[in-house]
Amino acid sequence: MSAHDFIDRYIDQHQARFSALSDAIWDVPETRFEETQSSALLADTLAQEGFEVERGVGGLDTAFIASIGHGQPVIAILGEFDALAGLSQQAGCATPEPLVENGNGHGCGHNLLGTAGLAAAFAIKAWWAEQGGRGTLRFYGCPGEEGGSGKTFMVREGLFDDVDAAVTWHPEGFSGMFNLSTLANIQAAFHFKGVAAHAANSPHLGRSALDAVTLMNTGANFLREHIVQEARLHYAVTQTGGVSPNVVQADAEVLYLIRAPQLDQAQDIYHRVINIAKGAALMTDTQMTVRFDKACSSYVPNRALEAVMERNLHHFGLPHYTAQEQAFAAAIRATLSKDDLRNARLNAARTGGEAGIAWAEALGDKVLMDEVAPYAVTRELLYGSTDVGDVSWVTPTAQCFAPCFAFGTPLHTWQLVAQGRTPIAHKGMCLAAKVLAATALTLLHDDAALARCREEFDRVRREQPYVCPIPAGVQPSTL
């Protein structure tokens, strides 16, 4: 039996087990660096399977590394398991129905992401038990991808220094390669300290921190005209100073997320935002402090490794869906706007060049995919960020998309949460597990394939050395 056939059969035979694990993580959605239960579910399951598990790695309580084998090469499979705040939603429901008002929810499918990586590791272990193998396989349990850049902290602490290559994936509405560069980012909180006063009797004695936040946001809005067009500035007012309008608010804080194609561009914009905050403090006679929260680098594709993964993606094809699954996907599609679908087609088209554009235009009203999206080497950008980017700067890395949702479903929405605990999601997750297992096994056993990946990586690194975007001393924050 070939390795592909073995992996295909193994994942299918254990699909119920992996689906149950994914659902258990979906049931306890935890946000960045607080994923105590989710991390334990994965780490405990790996330990029970015979993996050597090291917990709390890199100074992160919910990070872990599970290993089997020994020696070179060292191949890493990346797994995530964090959720998002404010996206609680009932599973299998095509209307917005939160389970917990303002509760957490798996709005990016990370319950699936981590479980697929675990399933891939299990399949390789089972293959080695029958056929023998060499090298070291590691599963990296990576917390805090959403707003925390957990992998960047792990890279900073040297946890990937001896890794020869890494593979991962992301849930999506289609099957294809994640072959685009992403935006680097920096996140920082700006706190203003003023003086409280009675807003009517003695406003002249007050110094409004909330006014400082407002002026800072106004200044940042003007800055948007004077930064590279691919850059993004996002903010959230995290502290307003209270709910009483008859008090001059003495404490206020705003959290900024700054994105740009290259890290040095993001850093330049960040320093300009700091100057705007200083100006707001001067205008309001308040005191301003900056808390650097986190950052991540852009993603660097490795075309040689992508070629290996893409062959496996085509080999395993697409899931088959029941009439009931098709009907539920259609009900979700009915809740989406034309703009949602247009954006989804654009994102899918970016991965395939001219062929991708033609493919996306021909999709019509298709809700669940029945073919793999075209692949092309492209310089296109994906307008988002991922801490996988930092891993890609220190070792050859590849990732793919697998279909887990109705096509057009935007990430970070209740619609995605609703689909994350369904057979549609489970089928996409298991497809991803097969692709990850086959790709990692190739890298473990095919020296020539791994050498091509390393040669490309070394060439890129010579031109662009890596500098970790998170300064020494900055610690992960749950805030």
Short mmCIF file of C-alpha atoms in Angstrom, two decimals:
data_model
loop_
_atom_site.label_atom_id
_atom_site.label_comp_id
_atom_site.label_asym_id
_atom_site.label_seq_id
_atom_site.Cartn_x
_atom_site.Cartn_y
_atom_site.Cartn_z
CA MET A 1 0.00 0.00 0.00
CA SER A 2 1.33 3.45 -0.91
CA ALA A 3 1.77 6.14 1.71
CA HIS A 4 -1.04 8.16 0.09
CA ASP A 5 -3.45 5.23 0.26
CA PHE A 6 -2.47 4.52 3.85
CA ILE A 7 -3.01 8.15 4.91
CA ASP A 8 -6.33 8.30 3.07
CA ARG A 9 -7.60 5.14 4.77
CA TYR A 10 -6.23 6.05 8.22
CA ILE A 11 -7.83 9.50 8.34
CA ASP A 12 -11.16 8.16 7.07
CA GLN A 13 -11.16 5.36 9.64
CA HIS A 14 -10.56 7.80 12.49
CA GLN A 15 -12.65 10.70 11.20
CA ALA A 16 -15.22 10.35 14.00
CA ARG A 17 -12.49 10.65 16.64
CA PHE A 18 -10.95 13.73 15.05
CA SER A 19 -14.34 15.35 14.52
CA ALA A 20 -15.22 14.82 18.18
CA LEU A 21 -11.95 16.44 19.26
CA SER A 22 -12.55 19.42 16.99
CA ASP A 23 -16.08 19.78 18.37
CA ALA A 24 -14.79 19.63 21.93
CA ILE A 25 -12.50 22.59 21.19
CA TRP A 26 -15.38 24.42 19.46
CA ASP A 27 -17.41 23.91 22.66
CA VAL A 28 -14.87 25.79 24.85
CA PRO A 29 -13.89 28.83 22.77
CA GLU A 30 -10.98 30.59 24.45
CA THR A 31 -9.19 33.73 23.31
CA ARG A 32 -5.50 34.51 23.02
CA PHE A 33 -3.18 32.98 25.59
CA GLU A 34 -6.13 31.81 27.72
CA GLU A 35 -6.72 28.57 25.78
CA THR A 36 -6.17 26.36 28.83
CA GLN A 37 -8.81 23.75 28.00
CA SER A 38 -8.26 23.80 24.24
CA SER A 39 -4.51 23.38 24.58
CA ALA A 40 -4.94 20.57 27.09
CA LEU A 41 -7.39 18.72 24.83
CA LEU A 42 -4.82 18.58 22.04
CA ALA A 43 -1.74 18.03 24.20
CA ASP A 44 -3.37 15.28 26.28
CA THR A 45 -4.59 13.48 23.16
CA LEU A 46 -1.08 13.59 21.66
CA ALA A 47 0.45 12.30 24.91
CA GLN A 48 -2.05 9.44 25.04
CA GLU A 49 -1.01 8.49 21.49
CA GLY A 50 2.62 8.18 22.57
CA PHE A 51 4.02 11.57 21.60
CA GLU A 52 6.52 13.23 23.90
CA VAL A 53 4.83 16.48 24.93
CA GLU A 54 6.60 19.54 26.33
CA ARG A 55 4.15 22.09 27.70
CA GLY A 56 4.46 25.79 28.46
CA VAL A 57 7.22 26.25 25.88
CA GLY A 58 8.65 29.63 24.98
CA GLY A 59 7.28 31.18 28.14
CA LEU A 60 3.70 30.69 26.89
CA ASP A 61 1.48 28.72 29.28
CA THR A 62 -0.74 27.32 26.53
CA ALA A 63 1.99 26.57 23.96
CA PHE A 64 3.38 23.05 23.60
CA ILE A 65 5.47 20.85 21.31
CA ALA A 66 4.69 17.16 20.75
CA SER A 67 7.40 15.01 19.15
CA ILE A 68 8.11 11.54 17.81
CA GLY A 69 11.22 10.15 16.18
CA HIS A 70 14.76 11.45 16.47
CA GLY A 71 17.49 13.06 14.43
CA GLN A 72 17.27 14.94 11.15
CA PRO A 73 15.31 16.12 9.33
CA VAL A 74 12.98 17.90 11.74
CA ILE A 75 9.58 18.62 10.19
CA ALA A 76 6.98 20.74 11.98
CA ILE A 77 3.21 20.69 11.66
CA LEU A 78 1.63 23.86 13.06
CA GLY A 79 -1.64 23.87 14.97
CA GLU A 80 -3.84 26.67 16.34
CA PHE A 81 -6.81 26.52 18.70
CA ASP A 82 -7.75 30.05 19.82
CA ALA A 83 -11.14 31.68 19.30
CA LEU A 84 -12.44 35.22 18.88
CA ALA A 85 -14.33 37.45 21.30
CA GLY A 86 -17.96 38.44 20.63
CA LEU A 87 -18.74 35.69 18.10
CA SER A 88 -20.72 33.18 20.13
CA GLN A 89 -23.15 31.33 17.84
CA GLN A 90 -25.17 28.12 17.78
CA ALA A 91 -23.79 25.41 15.55
CA GLY A 92 -25.72 24.28 12.47
CA CYS A 93 -27.97 27.34 12.62
CA ALA A 94 -28.44 29.63 9.61
CA THR A 95 -29.62 32.59 11.66
CA PRO A 96 -27.60 34.66 14.18
CA GLU A 97 -28.30 32.95 17.51
CA PRO A 98 -25.53 33.42 20.13
CA LEU A 99 -25.05 30.67 22.69
CA VAL A 100 -23.72 33.25 25.15
CA GLU A 101 -24.42 36.94 24.66
CA ASN A 102 -21.13 38.60 23.71
CA GLY A 103 -19.39 35.28 24.27
CA ASN A 104 -16.45 33.82 22.38
CA GLY A 105 -16.72 31.80 19.19
CA HIS A 106 -14.48 29.98 16.72
CA GLY A 107 -14.89 32.55 13.96
CA CYS A 108 -11.72 31.53 12.10
CA GLY A 109 -12.01 27.74 12.34
CA HIS A 110 -9.02 27.19 14.60
CA ASN A 111 -10.81 24.29 16.29
CA LEU A 112 -10.44 22.59 12.91
CA LEU A 113 -6.95 23.94 12.20
CA GLY A 114 -5.25 22.41 15.21
CA THR A 115 -7.13 19.13 15.05
CA ALA A 116 -6.19 18.54 11.39
CA GLY A 117 -2.52 18.97 12.29
CA LEU A 118 -2.89 16.46 15.11
CA ALA A 119 -4.64 14.01 12.77
CA ALA A 120 -1.80 14.35 10.26
CA ALA A 121 0.76 13.63 12.97
CA PHE A 122 -1.20 10.54 14.05
CA ALA A 123 -1.30 9.27 10.46
CA ILE A 124 2.48 9.63 10.09
CA LYS A 125 3.07 7.86 13.39
CA ALA A 126 0.84 4.99 12.25
CA TRP A 127 2.69 4.77 8.92
CA TRP A 128 6.06 4.70 10.70
CA ALA A 129 4.80 1.90 12.96
CA GLU A 130 4.16 -0.25 9.87
CA GLN A 131 6.86 0.89 7.48
CA GLY A 132 9.54 2.50 9.60
CA GLY A 133 10.78 6.05 9.23
CA ARG A 134 13.52 8.48 10.03
CA GLY A 135 13.85 11.98 11.34
CA THR A 136 11.75 13.90 13.84
CA LEU A 137 8.12 14.96 13.50
CA ARG A 138 6.86 17.76 15.71
CA PHE A 139 3.39 19.14 16.28
CA TYR A 140 3.57 22.74 17.48
CA GLY A 141 0.62 23.82 19.59
CA CYS A 142 0.54 27.54 18.85
CA PRO A 143 -1.68 29.81 20.98
CA GLY A 144 -2.81 33.36 20.43
CA GLU A 145 -2.80 33.68 16.64
CA GLU A 146 -5.78 36.03 16.83
CA GLY A 147 -4.39 39.32 18.06
CA GLY A 148 -1.52 37.73 19.97
CA SER A 149 1.13 36.58 17.46
CA GLY A 150 1.90 33.50 19.54
CA LYS A 151 4.16 31.98 16.89
CA THR A 152 6.19 35.19 16.71
CA PHE A 153 6.92 34.90 20.44
CA MET A 154 7.81 31.22 19.88
CA VAL A 155 10.15 32.13 17.02
CA ARG A 156 11.74 34.84 19.15
CA GLU A 157 12.49 32.23 21.81
CA GLY A 158 14.25 29.98 19.27
CA LEU A 159 11.71 27.15 19.19
CA PHE A 160 11.98 26.79 15.41
CA ASP A 161 15.74 27.19 15.08
CA ASP A 162 16.42 23.51 14.27
CA VAL A 163 13.30 22.92 12.14
CA ASP A 164 14.04 21.96 8.51
CA ALA A 165 10.56 22.78 7.18
CA ALA A 166 7.03 23.51 8.43
CA VAL A 167 3.55 22.87 7.04
CA THR A 168 0.12 24.12 8.01
CA TRP A 169 -3.27 25.06 6.53
CA HIS A 170 -6.28 27.27 7.07
CA PRO A 171 -10.02 26.56 6.83
CA GLU A 172 -11.74 28.31 3.92
CA GLY A 173 -14.63 28.01 1.49
CA PHE A 174 -12.46 26.46 -1.22
CA SER A 175 -9.51 24.12 -1.74
CA GLY A 176 -6.28 25.71 -2.95
CA MET A 177 -2.83 26.94 -2.01
CA PHE A 178 -2.13 29.69 0.50
CA ASN A 179 0.58 31.08 -1.76
CA LEU A 180 0.28 34.84 -1.21
CA SER A 181 2.30 37.24 0.86
CA THR A 182 0.48 38.75 3.84
CA LEU A 183 0.70 42.04 5.71
CA ALA A 184 3.15 42.53 8.55
CA ASN A 185 1.60 44.17 11.57
CA ILE A 186 2.23 45.94 14.86
CA GLN A 187 -0.31 46.27 17.68
CA ALA A 188 0.08 48.79 20.48
CA ALA A 189 -2.08 50.41 23.15
CA PHE A 190 -2.00 54.16 23.79
CA HIS A 191 -3.06 55.19 27.29
CA PHE A 192 -3.84 58.78 28.23
CA LYS A 193 -3.90 60.02 31.81
CA GLY A 194 -5.69 63.26 32.58
CA VAL A 195 -7.37 64.96 35.53
CA ALA A 196 -10.95 64.35 36.61
CA ALA A 197 -13.27 67.29 37.30
CA HIS A 198 -16.92 68.24 37.46
CA ALA A 199 -17.84 68.75 33.81
CA ALA A 200 -20.22 71.65 34.53
CA ASN A 201 -18.95 73.36 37.68
CA SER A 202 -15.19 73.19 37.02
CA PRO A 203 -14.39 71.86 33.55
CA HIS A 204 -11.40 74.19 33.42
CA LEU A 205 -9.76 72.11 36.13
CA GLY A 206 -10.10 68.89 34.16
CA ARG A 207 -7.81 67.36 31.55
CA SER A 208 -9.76 64.92 29.37
CA ALA A 209 -8.08 61.67 28.43
CA LEU A 210 -11.07 60.82 26.28
CA ASP A 211 -10.55 64.05 24.31
CA ALA A 212 -6.96 62.89 23.74
CA VAL A 213 -8.15 59.55 22.34
CA THR A 214 -10.62 61.35 20.09
CA LEU A 215 -7.96 63.73 18.78
CA MET A 216 -5.53 60.87 18.25
CA ASN A 217 -8.11 58.97 16.20
CA THR A 218 -8.79 62.09 14.15
CA GLY A 219 -5.10 62.53 13.46
CA ALA A 220 -4.74 58.87 12.47
CA ASN A 221 -7.65 59.26 10.07
CA PHE A 222 -5.76 62.06 8.30
CA LEU A 223 -2.63 59.88 8.22
CA ARG A 224 -4.43 57.27 6.11
CA GLU A 225 -4.04 59.51 3.04
CA HIS A 226 -0.26 59.54 3.42
CA ILE A 227 0.73 55.88 3.78
CA VAL A 228 1.21 53.18 1.16
CA GLN A 229 -2.11 52.13 -0.30
CA GLU A 230 -1.79 48.51 0.88
CA ALA A 231 -1.40 49.61 4.51
CA ARG A 232 -4.20 49.37 7.04
CA LEU A 233 -4.92 51.21 10.31
CA HIS A 234 -7.46 49.68 12.70
CA TYR A 235 -8.34 50.80 16.21
CA ALA A 236 -10.61 50.00 19.12
CA VAL A 237 -11.30 52.27 22.08
CA THR A 238 -10.70 49.88 24.95
CA GLN A 239 -11.20 52.34 27.83
CA THR A 240 -13.37 55.44 27.67
CA GLY A 241 -12.93 56.69 31.20
CA GLY A 242 -16.40 55.84 32.43
CA VAL A 243 -20.07 56.28 31.57
CA SER A 244 -20.78 59.59 33.30
CA PRO A 245 -20.87 62.56 30.92
CA ASN A 246 -20.79 64.99 33.83
CA VAL A 247 -17.23 63.89 34.70
CA VAL A 248 -14.13 64.89 32.78
CA GLN A 249 -12.71 61.45 31.97
CA ALA A 250 -9.24 61.07 33.45
CA ASP A 251 -8.25 57.70 31.94
CA ALA A 252 -8.74 56.48 28.39
CA GLU A 253 -7.01 54.03 26.09
CA VAL A 254 -7.12 53.09 22.43
CA LEU A 255 -5.62 49.97 20.82
CA TYR A 256 -4.12 50.31 17.33
CA LEU A 257 -3.33 47.58 14.80
CA ILE A 258 -1.06 48.78 12.00
CA ARG A 259 -0.51 46.67 8.87
CA ALA A 260 1.71 47.03 5.81
CA PRO A 261 3.28 44.71 3.22
CA GLN A 262 6.76 44.99 4.74
CA LEU A 263 7.76 45.18 8.38
CA ASP A 264 9.82 48.35 7.91
CA GLN A 265 6.75 50.04 6.40
CA ALA A 266 4.63 49.02 9.39
CA GLN A 267 7.34 50.27 11.75
CA ASP A 268 7.48 53.64 9.96
CA ILE A 269 3.71 54.05 10.22
CA TYR A 270 3.84 53.00 13.87
CA HIS A 271 6.30 55.76 14.71
CA ARG A 272 4.10 58.28 12.92
CA VAL A 273 1.11 57.09 14.96
CA ILE A 274 3.19 57.56 18.12
CA ASN A 275 3.84 61.17 17.08
CA ILE A 276 0.11 61.70 16.54
CA ALA A 277 -0.53 60.36 20.06
CA LYS A 278 2.10 62.71 21.46
CA GLY A 279 0.38 65.59 19.69
CA ALA A 280 -2.98 64.60 21.14
CA ALA A 281 -1.44 64.54 24.61
CA LEU A 282 0.04 68.00 24.09
CA MET A 283 -3.28 69.40 22.87
CA THR A 284 -5.12 68.08 25.91
CA ASP A 285 -2.37 68.53 28.50
CA THR A 286 -2.53 64.82 29.36
CA GLN A 287 0.16 62.20 29.84
CA MET A 288 0.54 59.48 27.19
CA THR A 289 2.19 56.05 27.51
CA VAL A 290 2.59 53.37 24.85
CA ARG A 291 2.36 49.62 25.46
CA PHE A 292 3.79 47.57 22.60
CA ASP A 293 1.44 44.59 22.48
CA LYS A 294 2.57 42.33 19.65
CA ALA A 295 3.69 42.19 16.02
CA CYS A 296 4.19 39.73 13.21
CA SER A 297 6.08 39.58 9.93
CA SER A 298 4.79 39.17 6.40
CA TYR A 299 4.47 35.64 5.04
CA VAL A 300 7.26 34.46 2.72
CA PRO A 301 6.04 31.73 0.32
CA ASN A 302 8.39 28.84 -0.50
CA ARG A 303 7.56 27.79 -4.04
CA ALA A 304 9.45 24.48 -3.91
CA LEU A 305 7.49 23.40 -0.84
CA GLU A 306 4.26 24.70 -2.34
CA ALA A 307 4.82 22.40 -5.33
CA VAL A 308 5.00 19.39 -3.01
CA MET A 309 1.88 20.40 -1.12
CA GLU A 310 -0.10 21.26 -4.25
CA ARG A 311 0.48 17.80 -5.73
CA ASN A 312 -0.93 16.28 -2.55
CA LEU A 313 -3.85 18.68 -2.59
CA HIS A 314 -4.83 17.48 -6.06
CA HIS A 315 -4.22 13.84 -5.16
CA PHE A 316 -6.82 13.80 -2.40
CA GLY A 317 -9.42 15.78 -4.35
CA LEU A 318 -12.57 17.19 -2.73
CA PRO A 319 -15.10 15.83 -0.24
CA HIS A 320 -18.51 14.55 -1.31
CA TYR A 321 -21.52 16.24 0.27
CA THR A 322 -24.98 14.97 1.14
CA ALA A 323 -28.18 16.68 0.08
CA GLN A 324 -28.66 17.81 3.68
CA GLU A 325 -25.21 19.37 3.76
CA GLN A 326 -25.84 21.11 0.44
CA ALA A 327 -29.12 22.48 1.80
CA PHE A 328 -27.51 23.88 4.95
CA ALA A 329 -24.72 25.49 2.93
CA ALA A 330 -27.34 27.07 0.69
CA ALA A 331 -29.14 28.45 3.76
CA ILE A 332 -25.89 30.04 4.93
CA ARG A 333 -25.25 31.42 1.44
CA ALA A 334 -28.65 33.14 1.57
CA THR A 335 -27.43 35.22 4.53
CA LEU A 336 -24.41 36.55 2.63
CA SER A 337 -24.28 39.72 0.57
CA LYS A 338 -23.18 40.14 -3.04
CA ASP A 339 -20.11 41.93 -1.70
CA ASP A 340 -19.25 38.89 0.45
CA LEU A 341 -19.31 36.68 -2.63
CA ARG A 342 -17.41 39.19 -4.74
CA ASN A 343 -14.68 39.40 -2.11
CA ALA A 344 -14.47 35.62 -1.80
CA ARG A 345 -14.06 35.24 -5.56
CA LEU A 346 -11.35 37.89 -5.53
CA ASN A 347 -9.43 36.13 -2.74
CA ALA A 348 -9.67 32.77 -4.48
CA ALA A 349 -8.67 34.24 -7.84
CA ARG A 350 -5.52 35.79 -6.36
CA THR A 351 -4.02 32.35 -5.72
CA GLY A 352 -4.17 31.29 -9.37
CA GLY A 353 -3.11 34.18 -11.58
CA GLU A 354 -4.97 34.47 -14.89
CA ALA A 355 -6.29 30.91 -14.55
CA GLY A 356 -7.55 31.77 -11.08
CA ILE A 357 -9.48 34.76 -12.38
CA ALA A 358 -11.18 32.62 -15.04
CA TRP A 359 -11.92 29.91 -12.48
CA ALA A 360 -13.47 32.35 -10.01
CA GLU A 361 -15.60 33.97 -12.71
CA ALA A 362 -16.95 30.55 -13.74
CA LEU A 363 -18.07 29.57 -10.24
CA GLY A 364 -21.56 30.94 -10.74
CA ASP A 365 -23.82 30.02 -7.82
CA LYS A 366 -21.72 27.07 -6.65
CA VAL A 367 -21.89 26.86 -2.85
CA LEU A 368 -19.70 23.85 -2.00
CA MET A 369 -16.59 23.35 -4.10
CA ASP A 370 -16.01 20.31 -6.31
CA GLU A 371 -12.58 21.22 -7.73
CA VAL A 372 -9.27 22.60 -6.51
CA ALA A 373 -8.59 26.25 -7.29
CA PRO A 374 -5.79 26.88 -9.82
CA TYR A 375 -2.31 27.59 -8.53
CA ALA A 376 0.25 30.04 -9.84
CA VAL A 377 3.40 31.66 -8.57
CA THR A 378 2.20 35.17 -7.84
CA ARG A 379 3.25 38.36 -6.06
CA GLU A 380 -0.32 39.11 -5.02
CA LEU A 381 -1.10 40.10 -1.43
CA LEU A 382 -3.60 38.56 0.93
CA TYR A 383 -4.95 41.53 2.90
CA GLY A 384 -4.65 39.97 6.29
CA SER A 385 -1.90 38.94 8.69
CA THR A 386 -0.72 35.70 10.23
CA ASP A 387 2.03 34.82 12.67
CA VAL A 388 2.86 31.90 10.37
CA GLY A 389 4.76 34.69 8.62
CA ASP A 390 7.48 34.65 11.26
CA VAL A 391 7.86 30.88 10.96
CA SER A 392 8.28 31.33 7.19
CA TRP A 393 11.21 33.70 7.83
CA VAL A 394 13.15 31.08 9.83
CA THR A 395 12.32 27.81 7.98
CA PRO A 396 10.71 26.83 4.65
CA THR A 397 6.95 26.92 5.15
CA ALA A 398 3.90 26.06 3.08
CA GLN A 399 0.19 26.14 3.75
CA CYS A 400 -3.02 25.37 1.92
CA PHE A 401 -6.72 26.07 2.15
CA ALA A 402 -9.30 23.32 2.60
CA PRO A 403 -13.08 23.73 2.12
CA CYS A 404 -14.89 23.80 5.46
CA PHE A 405 -17.65 26.34 4.78
CA ALA A 406 -20.07 27.55 2.15
CA PHE A 407 -18.10 29.47 -0.45
CA GLY A 408 -18.30 33.19 0.25
CA THR A 409 -18.45 32.89 4.03
CA PRO A 410 -16.31 35.71 5.47
CA LEU A 411 -13.89 34.89 8.24
CA HIS A 412 -14.62 36.30 11.70
CA THR A 413 -18.42 36.12 11.34
CA TRP A 414 -21.27 34.28 13.03
CA GLN A 415 -21.87 32.37 9.80
CA LEU A 416 -18.44 30.81 10.02
CA VAL A 417 -18.91 29.90 13.69
CA ALA A 418 -22.22 28.24 12.81
CA GLN A 419 -20.51 26.00 10.25
CA GLY A 420 -17.46 25.08 12.33
CA ARG A 421 -19.17 22.20 14.14
CA THR A 422 -20.82 20.51 11.16
CA PRO A 423 -20.02 17.55 8.87
CA ILE A 424 -19.04 20.04 6.13
CA ALA A 425 -16.30 21.42 8.38
CA HIS A 426 -15.22 17.96 9.50
CA LYS A 427 -14.79 16.79 5.90
CA GLY A 428 -12.64 19.78 5.03
CA MET A 429 -10.58 19.30 8.18
CA CYS A 430 -9.87 15.66 7.35
CA LEU A 431 -8.92 16.57 3.78
CA ALA A 432 -6.42 19.07 5.20
CA ALA A 433 -5.06 16.39 7.54
CA LYS A 434 -4.37 14.10 4.58
CA VAL A 435 -2.56 16.85 2.66
CA LEU A 436 -0.46 17.82 5.69
CA ALA A 437 0.46 14.21 6.44
CA ALA A 438 1.48 13.44 2.86
CA THR A 439 3.47 16.65 2.54
CA ALA A 440 5.30 16.18 5.86
CA LEU A 441 6.04 12.55 5.02
CA THR A 442 7.56 13.59 1.69
CA LEU A 443 9.85 16.06 3.46
CA LEU A 444 10.87 13.44 6.02
CA HIS A 445 11.81 10.83 3.42
CA ASP A 446 12.72 12.68 0.21
CA ASP A 447 16.09 14.37 0.69
CA ALA A 448 16.06 15.96 -2.78
CA ALA A 449 12.64 17.58 -2.25
CA LEU A 450 13.69 18.99 1.12
CA ALA A 451 16.99 20.24 -0.34
CA ARG A 452 15.11 22.22 -3.01
CA CYS A 453 13.03 23.86 -0.31
CA ARG A 454 16.10 24.74 1.73
CA GLU A 455 18.01 26.11 -1.27
CA GLU A 456 15.16 28.48 -2.10
CA PHE A 457 14.82 29.51 1.53
CA ASP A 458 18.54 30.21 1.92
CA ARG A 459 18.54 32.33 -1.24
CA VAL A 460 15.67 34.49 0.03
CA ARG A 461 17.20 34.82 3.50
CA ARG A 462 20.49 36.06 2.08
CA GLU A 463 18.59 38.90 0.43
CA GLN A 464 16.33 39.64 3.41
CA PRO A 465 17.67 38.68 6.86
CA TYR A 466 15.08 38.10 9.58
CA VAL A 467 14.62 40.47 12.49
CA CYS A 468 11.97 39.53 15.03
CA PRO A 469 9.33 42.31 15.11
CA ILE A 470 8.62 41.84 18.84
CA PRO A 471 11.33 43.49 20.94
CA ALA A 472 13.03 41.56 23.71
CA GLY A 473 11.26 42.08 27.00
CA VAL A 474 7.75 42.39 25.54
CA GLN A 475 5.61 39.64 27.05
CA PRO A 476 2.38 38.13 25.71
CA SER A 477 -0.77 39.83 26.95
CA THR A 478 -4.35 38.62 27.24
CA LEU A 479 -5.69 42.19 27.19
#
